[in-house]
Coordinates of C-alpha atoms (C1' of nucleotides) in Angstrom, one line a residue:
Chain A
M1429 CA 126.8 87.9 140.4
S1430 CA 123.8 89.7 138.1
A1431 CA 125.2 92.6 136.9
I1432 CA 123.0 92.8 134.2
R1433 CA 124.6 95.8 133.1
P1434 CA 121.3 98.2 132.3
L1435 CA 122.0 100.9 129.4
P1436 CA 125.6 100.9 128.7
T1437 CA 124.2 102.4 125.2
P1438 CA 122.0 105.2 124.6
V1439 CA 118.8 104.0 123.5
S1440 CA 115.1 105.1 122.8
L1441 CA 113.5 104.6 126.5
A1442 CA 110.1 103.4 124.8
D1443 CA 112.6 101.0 123.3
R1444 CA 113.0 98.9 126.9
R1445 CA 109.1 99.4 128.0
R1446 CA 109.3 95.3 128.6
G1447 CA 112.0 93.6 130.8
A1448 CA 114.7 91.1 129.2
A1449 CA 113.1 91.6 125.6
G1450 CA 113.1 94.6 125.7
T1451 CA 117.0 95.2 127.1
A1452 CA 118.0 92.4 124.2
Y1453 CA 116.3 94.6 122.1
A1454 CA 117.3 97.6 122.5
W1455 CA 121.5 96.2 123.3
L1456 CA 120.8 94.3 120.1
R1457 CA 119.4 97.6 118.5
A1458 CA 122.2 99.9 119.2
E1459 CA 125.1 97.6 118.7
I1460 CA 124.0 97.2 114.7
L1461 CA 123.5 100.5 114.3
S1462 CA 126.4 102.3 116.0
G1463 CA 128.5 99.8 113.5
R1464 CA 130.3 97.8 116.4
M1465 CA 128.1 94.6 114.9
R1466 CA 129.3 95.2 111.6
P1467 CA 127.0 94.0 108.5
A1468 CA 128.0 90.4 107.8
Q1469 CA 128.4 89.1 111.6
S1470 CA 127.0 86.1 112.8
L1471 CA 125.4 85.8 116.4
S1472 CA 123.1 83.5 118.1
E1473 CA 120.5 83.0 120.3
N1474 CA 123.0 81.8 123.0
E1475 CA 125.6 83.8 122.8
V1476 CA 123.4 87.1 123.2
A1477 CA 122.0 85.5 125.5
Q1478 CA 124.5 84.5 127.5
H1479 CA 125.6 87.8 127.3
L1480 CA 123.2 89.6 128.4
G1481 CA 122.5 87.1 131.5
V1482 CA 119.0 86.1 130.5
S1483 CA 117.5 83.6 128.7
R1484 CA 116.5 82.5 124.8
T1485 CA 113.3 83.3 124.7
P1486 CA 113.6 86.9 124.8
V1487 CA 117.0 87.1 123.2
R1488 CA 114.5 85.6 120.6
E1489 CA 111.8 88.3 120.4
A1490 CA 114.6 90.5 119.9
I1491 CA 115.5 89.2 117.2
I1492 CA 112.5 88.5 115.5
R1493 CA 111.5 92.4 115.7
L1494 CA 115.2 93.1 114.2
E1495 CA 114.6 90.9 111.5
S1496 CA 111.5 92.6 110.8
E1497 CA 113.3 95.6 110.6
G1498 CA 115.4 94.4 108.1
L1499 CA 118.7 95.0 110.6
L1500 CA 118.8 91.3 111.2
T1501 CA 118.7 88.1 108.8
V1502 CA 118.0 84.6 110.1
R1503 CA 118.6 81.6 108.1
P1504 CA 116.5 79.2 110.0
Q1505 CA 119.1 76.2 110.8
V1506 CA 122.1 77.8 110.1
G1507 CA 122.9 81.0 112.2
T1508 CA 121.6 84.5 112.2
E1509 CA 123.5 87.3 110.7
V1510 CA 123.8 91.2 110.8
A1511 CA 121.7 91.8 107.5
P1512 CA 124.3 93.7 105.1
I1513 CA 123.3 97.3 104.2
D1514 CA 122.1 97.2 100.9
V1515 CA 122.0 100.1 98.5
D1516 CA 118.8 99.4 97.4
A1517 CA 117.3 100.2 100.4
V1518 CA 118.9 102.8 102.4
A1519 CA 118.1 104.6 98.4
D1520 CA 114.6 104.4 99.1
G1521 CA 115.1 105.1 102.4
Q1522 CA 116.2 108.4 101.5
F1523 CA 113.8 108.1 99.0
V1524 CA 110.6 107.7 101.4
R1525 CA 111.9 110.5 103.5
E1526 CA 112.4 113.1 101.3
A1527 CA 108.7 112.9 99.7
L1528 CA 106.9 113.1 103.2
E1529 CA 109.8 115.7 104.7
C1530 CA 108.9 117.7 102.2
R1531 CA 105.8 118.1 102.1
T1532 CA 106.0 118.4 106.3
V1533 CA 107.8 120.7 106.4
A1534 CA 106.2 122.7 103.6
M1535 CA 102.9 121.6 106.2
A1536 CA 104.8 123.5 109.5
A1537 CA 105.8 126.0 107.5
K1538 CA 101.5 127.1 107.3
A1539 CA 101.7 126.5 110.4
V1540 CA 104.0 127.3 113.0
T1541 CA 103.4 129.4 115.9
P1542 CA 105.5 131.9 117.7
A1543 CA 105.6 129.1 120.5
D1544 CA 107.7 126.8 117.8
A1545 CA 110.0 129.1 116.5
A1546 CA 110.9 129.3 119.6
E1547 CA 111.5 125.9 120.2
L1548 CA 112.8 125.7 117.1
R1549 CA 115.4 127.9 117.6
G1550 CA 116.6 126.8 121.3
M1551 CA 117.2 122.9 119.4
L1552 CA 119.6 124.8 116.7
D1553 CA 121.0 126.8 119.1
E1554 CA 121.1 123.4 121.0
Q1555 CA 122.8 122.0 118.1
G1556 CA 125.1 124.6 117.3
R1557 CA 126.7 124.1 120.6
V1558 CA 127.8 120.3 120.5
A1559 CA 128.8 121.2 116.8
A1560 CA 131.0 123.3 118.0
L1561 CA 132.5 120.5 119.7
G1562 CA 132.0 118.0 117.2
D1563 CA 130.5 115.7 119.8
H1564 CA 129.0 113.7 116.7
A1565 CA 127.3 111.1 119.5
A1566 CA 125.3 114.1 121.3
F1567 CA 124.1 115.6 117.6
V1568 CA 122.2 112.8 116.6
P1569 CA 119.8 112.9 119.0
L1570 CA 119.1 116.5 118.9
D1571 CA 119.6 115.7 114.6
D1572 CA 116.6 113.8 115.2
A1573 CA 114.5 115.5 117.4
M1574 CA 114.2 118.5 115.0
H1575 CA 113.1 116.4 112.4
Q1576 CA 110.2 115.1 114.5
K1577 CA 109.1 118.4 115.8
L1578 CA 108.7 119.7 112.2
V1579 CA 106.3 116.3 111.7
A1580 CA 104.7 117.1 114.8
M1581 CA 103.7 120.7 113.7
A1582 CA 102.5 119.3 110.4
G1583 CA 100.3 118.2 112.3
R1584 CA 100.4 114.6 111.3
P1585 CA 102.6 112.8 114.2
Q1586 CA 102.4 109.7 113.3
V1587 CA 104.1 110.3 109.5
W1588 CA 107.5 110.2 112.2
H1589 CA 106.9 106.3 113.1
A1590 CA 107.1 105.9 108.6
V1591 CA 110.1 107.7 108.7
E1592 CA 111.6 105.3 111.7
D1593 CA 110.9 102.6 109.5
V1594 CA 113.2 104.0 106.7
K1595 CA 115.8 105.7 108.6
A1596 CA 117.1 102.5 110.4
Q1597 CA 119.0 101.8 107.4
L1598 CA 120.5 105.5 106.8
D1599 CA 121.4 106.2 110.5
R1600 CA 123.6 102.5 110.2
V1601 CA 125.5 104.8 107.0
R1602 CA 125.3 107.6 109.4
F1603 CA 127.5 106.2 112.2
L1604 CA 130.1 104.8 109.8
S1605 CA 130.7 108.3 108.4
L1606 CA 130.6 110.2 111.3
E1607 CA 134.5 111.3 111.1
D1608 CA 134.6 115.2 109.6
P1609 CA 134.3 117.2 112.2
A1610 CA 133.2 120.5 109.1
W1611 CA 130.5 117.8 108.8
L1612 CA 128.1 118.6 111.6
A1613 CA 128.5 122.1 110.9
T1614 CA 127.3 121.7 107.7
I1615 CA 124.3 119.9 108.6
H1616 CA 123.2 122.5 111.7
R1617 CA 124.2 124.6 109.0
Q1618 CA 120.9 123.3 106.6
H1619 CA 118.9 122.9 109.8
E1620 CA 119.2 126.9 110.0
D1621 CA 117.8 127.7 106.3
I1622 CA 114.9 124.6 107.2
V1623 CA 114.1 126.6 110.4
V1624 CA 114.2 129.9 108.9
R1625 CA 111.6 130.0 106.3
V1626 CA 109.5 127.2 108.3
I1627 CA 109.3 130.1 110.8
A1628 CA 109.1 132.9 107.7
G1629 CA 105.8 130.5 106.8
D1630 CA 107.7 130.6 103.4
A1631 CA 106.3 126.8 102.4
E1632 CA 107.9 126.2 99.5
G1633 CA 111.0 127.6 100.4
A1634 CA 111.5 125.0 103.5
A1635 CA 110.6 122.2 101.3
A1636 CA 113.3 123.0 98.5
A1637 CA 115.6 123.6 101.8
M1638 CA 114.5 120.2 103.2
S1639 CA 115.3 118.6 99.4
R1640 CA 118.5 120.1 100.0
H1641 CA 119.4 118.8 102.7
L1642 CA 117.7 115.4 102.7
R1643 CA 119.9 114.9 98.8
N1644 CA 123.1 116.6 101.1
V1645 CA 123.2 114.0 103.3
F1646 CA 122.4 111.2 101.1
A1647 CA 125.5 112.4 99.1
S1648 CA 127.9 111.6 101.4
I1649 CA 126.1 108.0 102.1
E1650 CA 127.2 107.3 98.1
T1651 CA 130.8 108.1 99.3
I1652 CA 130.1 106.3 102.6
A1653 CA 129.7 103.3 100.1
Q1654 CA 131.9 103.6 97.6
S1655 CA 134.7 103.5 101.1
H1656 CA 133.1 100.8 102.4
P1657 CA 132.0 98.1 99.8
E1658 CA 132.5 95.2 102.4
Y1659 CA 129.7 96.6 104.2
F1660 CA 127.4 96.6 101.3
R1661 CA 125.5 94.3 99.0
S1662 CA 125.0 95.7 95.5
A1663 CA 121.4 93.5 95.4
S1664 CA 120.6 95.5 91.7
T1665 CA 118.5 92.7 90.3
S1666 CA 116.3 91.9 93.1
P1667 CA 113.0 91.4 90.8
E1668 CA 110.7 90.6 94.2
G1669 CA 112.4 92.7 96.8
G1670 CA 111.8 90.1 99.1
R1671 CA 113.6 91.4 102.5
T1672 CA 115.0 87.8 103.1
R1673 CA 117.9 86.2 99.9
Q1674 CA 120.6 84.0 100.4
D1675 CA 124.1 84.1 99.6
P1676 CA 126.2 81.8 99.3
Chain B
M696 CA 102.1 87.4 80.7
S697 CA 100.1 85.2 83.9
A698 CA 98.5 87.0 86.1
I699 CA 99.3 87.4 89.5
R700 CA 97.1 85.1 91.2
P701 CA 98.0 83.3 94.0
L702 CA 96.5 85.0 96.4
P703 CA 93.2 82.8 98.0
T704 CA 93.5 85.2 101.1
P705 CA 94.3 88.3 101.5
V706 CA 98.5 87.6 102.9
S707 CA 101.5 87.8 101.2
L708 CA 102.9 84.2 100.5
A709 CA 106.4 85.7 101.4
D710 CA 104.7 85.7 104.7
R711 CA 103.8 82.5 105.5
R712 CA 107.1 81.1 104.3
R713 CA 108.1 79.3 107.9
G714 CA 106.2 76.1 108.9
A715 CA 104.6 77.1 112.3
A716 CA 105.1 80.5 113.0
G717 CA 104.3 81.5 109.4
T718 CA 101.2 79.9 109.7
A719 CA 100.3 81.6 112.8
Y720 CA 101.3 85.1 111.4
A721 CA 99.6 84.6 108.2
W722 CA 96.4 83.6 109.6
L723 CA 96.1 86.1 112.9
R724 CA 96.5 88.5 109.8
A725 CA 94.4 87.9 108.1
E726 CA 91.5 87.6 110.4
I727 CA 92.2 91.0 111.8
L728 CA 92.5 92.5 107.9
S729 CA 89.9 90.7 106.7
G730 CA 87.1 92.3 109.9
R731 CA 86.3 89.0 111.4
M732 CA 88.3 89.6 114.3
R733 CA 87.0 92.9 115.8
P734 CA 88.8 95.8 117.2
A735 CA 88.8 95.2 121.1
Q736 CA 88.3 91.3 120.8
S737 CA 90.6 89.4 123.0
L738 CA 92.5 86.6 122.6
S739 CA 95.4 84.6 124.2
E740 CA 97.8 82.8 123.0
N741 CA 96.9 79.8 124.4
E742 CA 93.8 79.7 122.3
V743 CA 95.3 80.7 119.3
A744 CA 97.4 77.8 120.0
Q745 CA 95.2 75.5 120.4
H746 CA 92.9 76.5 117.2
L747 CA 96.1 76.3 115.5
G748 CA 97.5 73.2 117.1
V749 CA 100.4 74.0 117.8
S750 CA 101.9 75.6 121.0
R751 CA 102.4 79.5 122.8
T752 CA 105.8 79.6 121.2
P753 CA 105.2 80.6 117.1
V754 CA 102.3 82.1 118.2
R755 CA 104.1 84.3 120.3
E756 CA 105.9 84.8 117.7
A757 CA 103.5 85.8 115.4
I758 CA 101.3 88.5 117.9
I759 CA 105.0 89.6 118.0
R760 CA 105.2 91.4 114.9
L761 CA 101.6 91.9 114.9
E762 CA 101.8 93.7 117.2
S763 CA 105.1 96.3 115.9
E764 CA 102.7 96.1 112.8
G765 CA 99.9 98.3 115.0
L766 CA 97.4 95.2 114.8
L767 CA 98.1 94.1 117.7
T768 CA 97.6 95.4 121.8
V769 CA 99.8 93.1 124.4
R770 CA 99.0 94.2 127.6
P771 CA 101.3 92.4 130.7
Q772 CA 100.2 89.8 132.3
V773 CA 96.8 91.3 131.1
G774 CA 95.9 89.9 127.2
T775 CA 96.3 90.8 124.0
E776 CA 93.5 92.3 122.1
V777 CA 92.9 93.2 117.7
A778 CA 94.2 97.5 118.2
P779 CA 91.4 99.9 117.5
I780 CA 91.7 101.6 114.8
D781 CA 93.2 104.9 114.9
V782 CA 92.1 107.7 113.3
D783 CA 95.0 109.4 113.6
A784 CA 96.8 106.5 112.5
V785 CA 95.0 106.0 109.3
A786 CA 94.4 109.4 108.3
D787 CA 98.2 109.8 108.6
G788 CA 98.8 106.5 106.5
Q789 CA 96.4 107.9 104.3
F790 CA 99.0 110.7 103.6
V791 CA 102.2 108.9 103.8
R792 CA 100.5 106.3 100.2
E793 CA 99.7 109.6 98.7
A794 CA 103.4 111.6 99.3
L795 CA 104.9 108.2 98.3
E796 CA 102.4 106.6 95.5
C797 CA 101.9 110.6 94.0
R798 CA 106.2 111.1 92.9
T799 CA 106.7 107.1 92.5
V800 CA 103.1 107.6 90.0
A801 CA 105.1 110.7 88.5
M802 CA 108.4 108.9 88.5
A803 CA 106.8 105.7 86.1
A804 CA 104.8 108.1 83.6
K805 CA 108.8 109.8 82.7
A806 CA 109.8 105.2 82.6
V807 CA 107.0 104.0 81.5
T808 CA 108.3 100.7 78.5
P809 CA 105.6 99.0 76.3
A810 CA 106.4 96.5 77.8
D811 CA 104.6 97.9 81.4
A812 CA 101.6 99.7 79.3
A813 CA 101.0 96.2 77.9
E814 CA 101.1 94.6 81.7
L815 CA 98.9 97.4 83.7
R816 CA 96.2 97.1 80.4
G817 CA 96.2 93.6 81.6
M818 CA 95.3 94.7 85.7
L819 CA 93.1 97.1 84.3
D820 CA 91.0 94.1 81.8
E821 CA 91.3 91.8 84.7
Q822 CA 90.6 94.5 87.2
G823 CA 87.1 95.0 85.2
R824 CA 86.0 91.4 84.9
V825 CA 86.5 91.2 88.8
A826 CA 84.5 94.4 88.9
A827 CA 82.0 93.6 87.2
L828 CA 81.2 90.6 89.1
G829 CA 81.1 92.0 92.4
D830 CA 83.3 90.0 93.6
H831 CA 85.1 92.6 96.4
A832 CA 87.7 90.0 97.8
A833 CA 89.3 88.8 94.4
F834 CA 89.4 92.4 93.9
V835 CA 91.8 93.6 96.6
P836 CA 94.9 91.8 95.5
L837 CA 94.6 93.5 91.7
D838 CA 94.0 96.7 93.5
D839 CA 97.5 96.7 95.5
A840 CA 99.2 94.4 92.6
M841 CA 98.5 97.9 90.6
H842 CA 100.2 100.2 92.8
Q843 CA 103.0 98.1 93.2
K844 CA 103.9 98.3 89.6
L845 CA 103.3 101.2 89.5
V846 CA 106.3 102.1 92.6
A847 CA 108.5 99.4 90.9
M848 CA 108.2 101.1 88.1
A849 CA 109.5 103.8 89.6
G850 CA 112.7 102.6 89.6
R851 CA 112.1 102.5 94.2
P852 CA 110.4 99.1 94.3
Q853 CA 111.8 98.9 98.6
V854 CA 109.4 101.5 98.4
W855 CA 106.2 99.4 98.8
H856 CA 107.6 98.4 101.6
A857 CA 107.0 101.5 103.6
V858 CA 103.3 101.7 101.2
E859 CA 103.0 98.3 103.1
D860 CA 103.7 99.3 106.6
V861 CA 100.4 101.7 106.4
K862 CA 98.5 99.8 104.4
A863 CA 97.7 97.8 106.3
Q864 CA 95.6 100.1 109.2
L865 CA 93.8 101.1 106.0
D866 CA 93.2 97.8 104.7
R867 CA 91.4 96.5 107.4
V868 CA 88.6 99.6 107.2
R869 CA 88.6 98.6 103.3
F870 CA 87.3 95.4 103.9
L871 CA 84.7 97.3 106.5
S872 CA 83.4 99.4 103.7
L873 CA 82.9 96.8 100.9
E874 CA 79.4 96.6 100.2
D875 CA 78.5 99.0 97.9
P876 CA 78.9 97.4 94.1
A877 CA 79.4 100.4 92.5
W878 CA 82.6 101.6 94.8
L879 CA 84.6 98.7 92.4
A880 CA 83.4 100.6 88.9
T881 CA 84.7 103.9 90.7
I882 CA 87.9 102.6 91.5
H883 CA 88.7 100.5 88.4
R884 CA 87.5 103.4 86.3
Q885 CA 89.9 106.2 88.7
H886 CA 92.7 103.8 87.8
E887 CA 92.0 103.5 84.6
D888 CA 92.7 107.4 84.5
I889 CA 95.7 107.0 85.9
V890 CA 96.6 104.2 84.0
V891 CA 96.0 106.2 80.9
R892 CA 97.6 108.9 81.9
V893 CA 100.6 107.0 82.8
I894 CA 101.3 105.6 79.0
A895 CA 101.1 109.0 77.9
G896 CA 104.4 110.1 80.0
D897 CA 102.2 112.4 82.0
A898 CA 103.5 113.0 84.6
E899 CA 101.7 115.6 86.4
G900 CA 98.4 114.0 84.9
A901 CA 99.0 111.1 86.4
A902 CA 100.2 112.7 89.7
A903 CA 97.0 114.4 90.2
A904 CA 94.7 111.0 89.2
M905 CA 96.0 109.4 91.5
S906 CA 95.9 112.2 94.5
R907 CA 92.3 111.7 93.2
H908 CA 92.3 108.6 93.9
L909 CA 93.7 108.0 97.3
R910 CA 91.5 111.2 98.0
N911 CA 88.3 109.4 97.3
V912 CA 89.5 106.4 98.6
F913 CA 90.5 108.6 102.2
A914 CA 87.2 110.0 102.2
S915 CA 84.5 107.1 102.1
I916 CA 86.5 105.8 104.9
E917 CA 86.0 108.7 106.8
T918 CA 82.1 107.8 106.0
I919 CA 82.9 104.6 107.3
A920 CA 84.3 106.1 110.8
Q921 CA 81.2 107.4 111.5
S922 CA 79.2 104.4 110.7
H923 CA 80.9 103.1 112.6
P924 CA 82.7 104.3 115.7
E925 CA 82.8 101.2 118.1
Y926 CA 86.1 100.0 116.0
F927 CA 87.5 103.5 116.2
R928 CA 89.3 105.3 118.7
S929 CA 90.1 108.8 118.7
A930 CA 93.6 110.0 119.4
S931 CA 92.7 112.1 122.6
T932 CA 91.3 109.7 124.7
S933 CA 94.0 107.2 124.5
P934 CA 96.9 107.7 127.1
E935 CA 99.1 105.3 125.8
G936 CA 99.2 104.0 122.3
G937 CA 100.6 101.0 120.5
R938 CA 104.3 102.7 119.6
T939 CA 105.8 105.6 120.7
R940 CA 104.9 109.4 121.8
Q941 CA 105.3 112.0 120.5
D942 CA 106.2 115.0 123.0
P943 CA 109.8 115.3 124.2
Chain C
dT728 C1' 147.4 64.7 96.4
dC729 C1' 142.7 64.8 95.8
dT730 C1' 137.5 63.1 96.5
dT731 C1' 134.6 61.4 99.1
dA732 C1' 131.9 59.6 103.1
dT733 C1' 130.9 60.4 107.4
dA734 C1' 131.0 62.1 112.8
dT735 C1' 130.8 65.8 115.1
dA736 C1' 129.4 70.5 116.4
dC737 C1' 126.3 73.6 115.7
dT738 C1' 122.2 76.1 114.9
dA739 C1' 117.2 78.1 115.3
dG740 C1' 112.3 76.2 115.7
dC741 C1' 109.5 73.7 118.5
dA742 C1' 107.2 72.3 123.0
dT743 C1' 106.8 72.3 127.8
dA744 C1' 107.6 74.0 132.6
dC745 C1' 108.1 77.6 135.5
dA746 C1' 107.1 82.5 137.7
dA747 C1' 104.8 87.0 138.5
dG748 C1' 101.0 89.7 137.9
dC749 C1' 96.4 91.7 137.3
dT750 C1' 91.6 90.7 137.2
dT751 C1' 87.5 88.9 139.3
dG752 C1' 84.5 86.2 142.4
dC753 C1' 83.6 84.9 146.9
dC754 C1' 84.1 85.3 151.4
dT755 C1' 85.1 87.3 155.9
dT756 C1' 83.9 90.6 158.9
dG757 C1' 81.9 95.1 160.3
Chain D
dC262 C1' 73.8 94.7 154.2
dA263 C1' 77.7 96.8 152.6
dA264 C1' 82.6 97.1 152.6
dG265 C1' 87.3 95.2 152.3
dG266 C1' 90.3 91.1 152.2
dC267 C1' 91.5 86.7 150.1
dA268 C1' 92.2 83.0 146.7
dA269 C1' 91.9 81.3 142.7
dG270 C1' 92.3 81.2 137.6
dC271 C1' 93.4 84.0 133.7
dT272 C1' 96.9 86.6 131.0
dT273 C1' 101.6 86.9 129.0
dG274 C1' 107.2 86.8 130.5
dT275 C1' 110.6 83.6 130.7
dA276 C1' 113.6 79.2 131.3
dT277 C1' 114.9 74.6 129.0
dG278 C1' 115.1 70.9 127.0
dC279 C1' 114.1 68.3 123.0
dT280 C1' 114.4 68.5 117.0
dA281 C1' 116.0 69.3 112.9
dG282 C1' 118.7 70.2 109.5
dT283 C1' 122.8 72.4 107.9
dA284 C1' 127.9 73.7 107.6
dT285 C1' 132.6 71.7 108.7
dA286 C1' 135.7 69.2 110.1
dT287 C1' 138.4 64.7 109.6
dA288 C1' 139.6 60.7 107.8
dA289 C1' 138.7 56.9 105.1
dG290 C1' 139.5 55.5 99.8
dA291 C1' 141.2 56.4 94.9

DNA sequence: TCTTATATACTAGCATACAAGCTTGCCTTG
DNA sequence: CAAGGCAAGCTTGTATGCTAGTATATAAGA
């Protein structure tokens, strides 16, 4: 009776490079980022292991990695739960994205090649098509791919790793906010603003467009946070700012 | 006032919060960052477990976390080894630091309080004292503490997490380069440049000073890389790095 | 009824045993 | 002597039993 479903949800292929542990990691991560597992929801190694048809060990490995990413909170001898969305972490993640991507997009504008321009235009077209259909789930990876492409064009592909780390927190909110059909069209248009300036070699204009884009995204995040306060943790007073914290 | 001095080894105390696993993590990380364990040096879970007097399980947890930080490379069924220093990762880490810390230090200059100024001056004094003694090991945590303080003053304490992630790669090189006694004095003087401008509220000047400081540090890193080529990996010849790839 | 003590049912941390795969060196064979 | 194959010994991956600790429900007592 095996029926270990390989991948019911779309996850990065690089994540499931390893067997059971990679599968567990990818599955849990997708559950959390997609919002199917909600903040403060508790889970246990046994429970997940049974669900996936594996033992506790690979599940435990996945939990360790997800905890270090700030997506899970492990309380020894008590339980594991989906980490609440820390508004400070989200805001600071936004700050990091803006600081990094505005610089890289300016560099990309100075180093753009015709091949890059063609690829960017192709990406835009595909985004426009998906946006017209209102297919949010399909739009997200296209969005990521374009931002990553711009970072790579700047000659700093590894910087994307840093962006990815903070982006996880942002993505959790993004999935909560995927309801407005006009939203995709807005993002698409802003991407167009960026790409046009990059292709034109306008470094400052590209950076400004990227800044507007990211700040616009973040503004919507703040709106979401106010309409879903139960998923968030204010934590306005964190003197030492550790990632682990318990609250009665 | 109480100088923050609870760091005999360059590991964050928050890391060893947990028992055997935290101990293994802290020990391994210190070994790697200090250079006592050199790049490409192989190790095994059993070996480390015996050395620490624990079983493989907590050691394995530590290895998983260190691999996700890019400090170890695990090859299934073959072995685990200390990751070579990726020059691209170091350079991009430097880029991330500069992008983030130049922004935050400018914000810090706009938000500085008398208490902050006093604390910064105290930090500078202690750095000067340690630098005069040539105590490199003691200087490192003071250096980190000052940079972290500047980030916190900007009102973005969580940004330090992102800096820490990339800083690990930079620190490995830093420990290789701790030989020149005049080096500490140089860093101390550059810190002074930054602090003076922060306290004066000169945001642009502070950012420029930070940029000069970080670029100066990175220049020395490049020198080290050329004199220790055996520890480094040139990105072009790496079929599979520790993390993800770039091409879609 | 409310408080308190206690038993129970969970949790994660850790140790250990087993499985699968790669590397290496020896041994057989041409 | 050389080349190929085979087996032993390593490695990490996975499964499982045990331990210590916590939260909760239950029952006893004021």
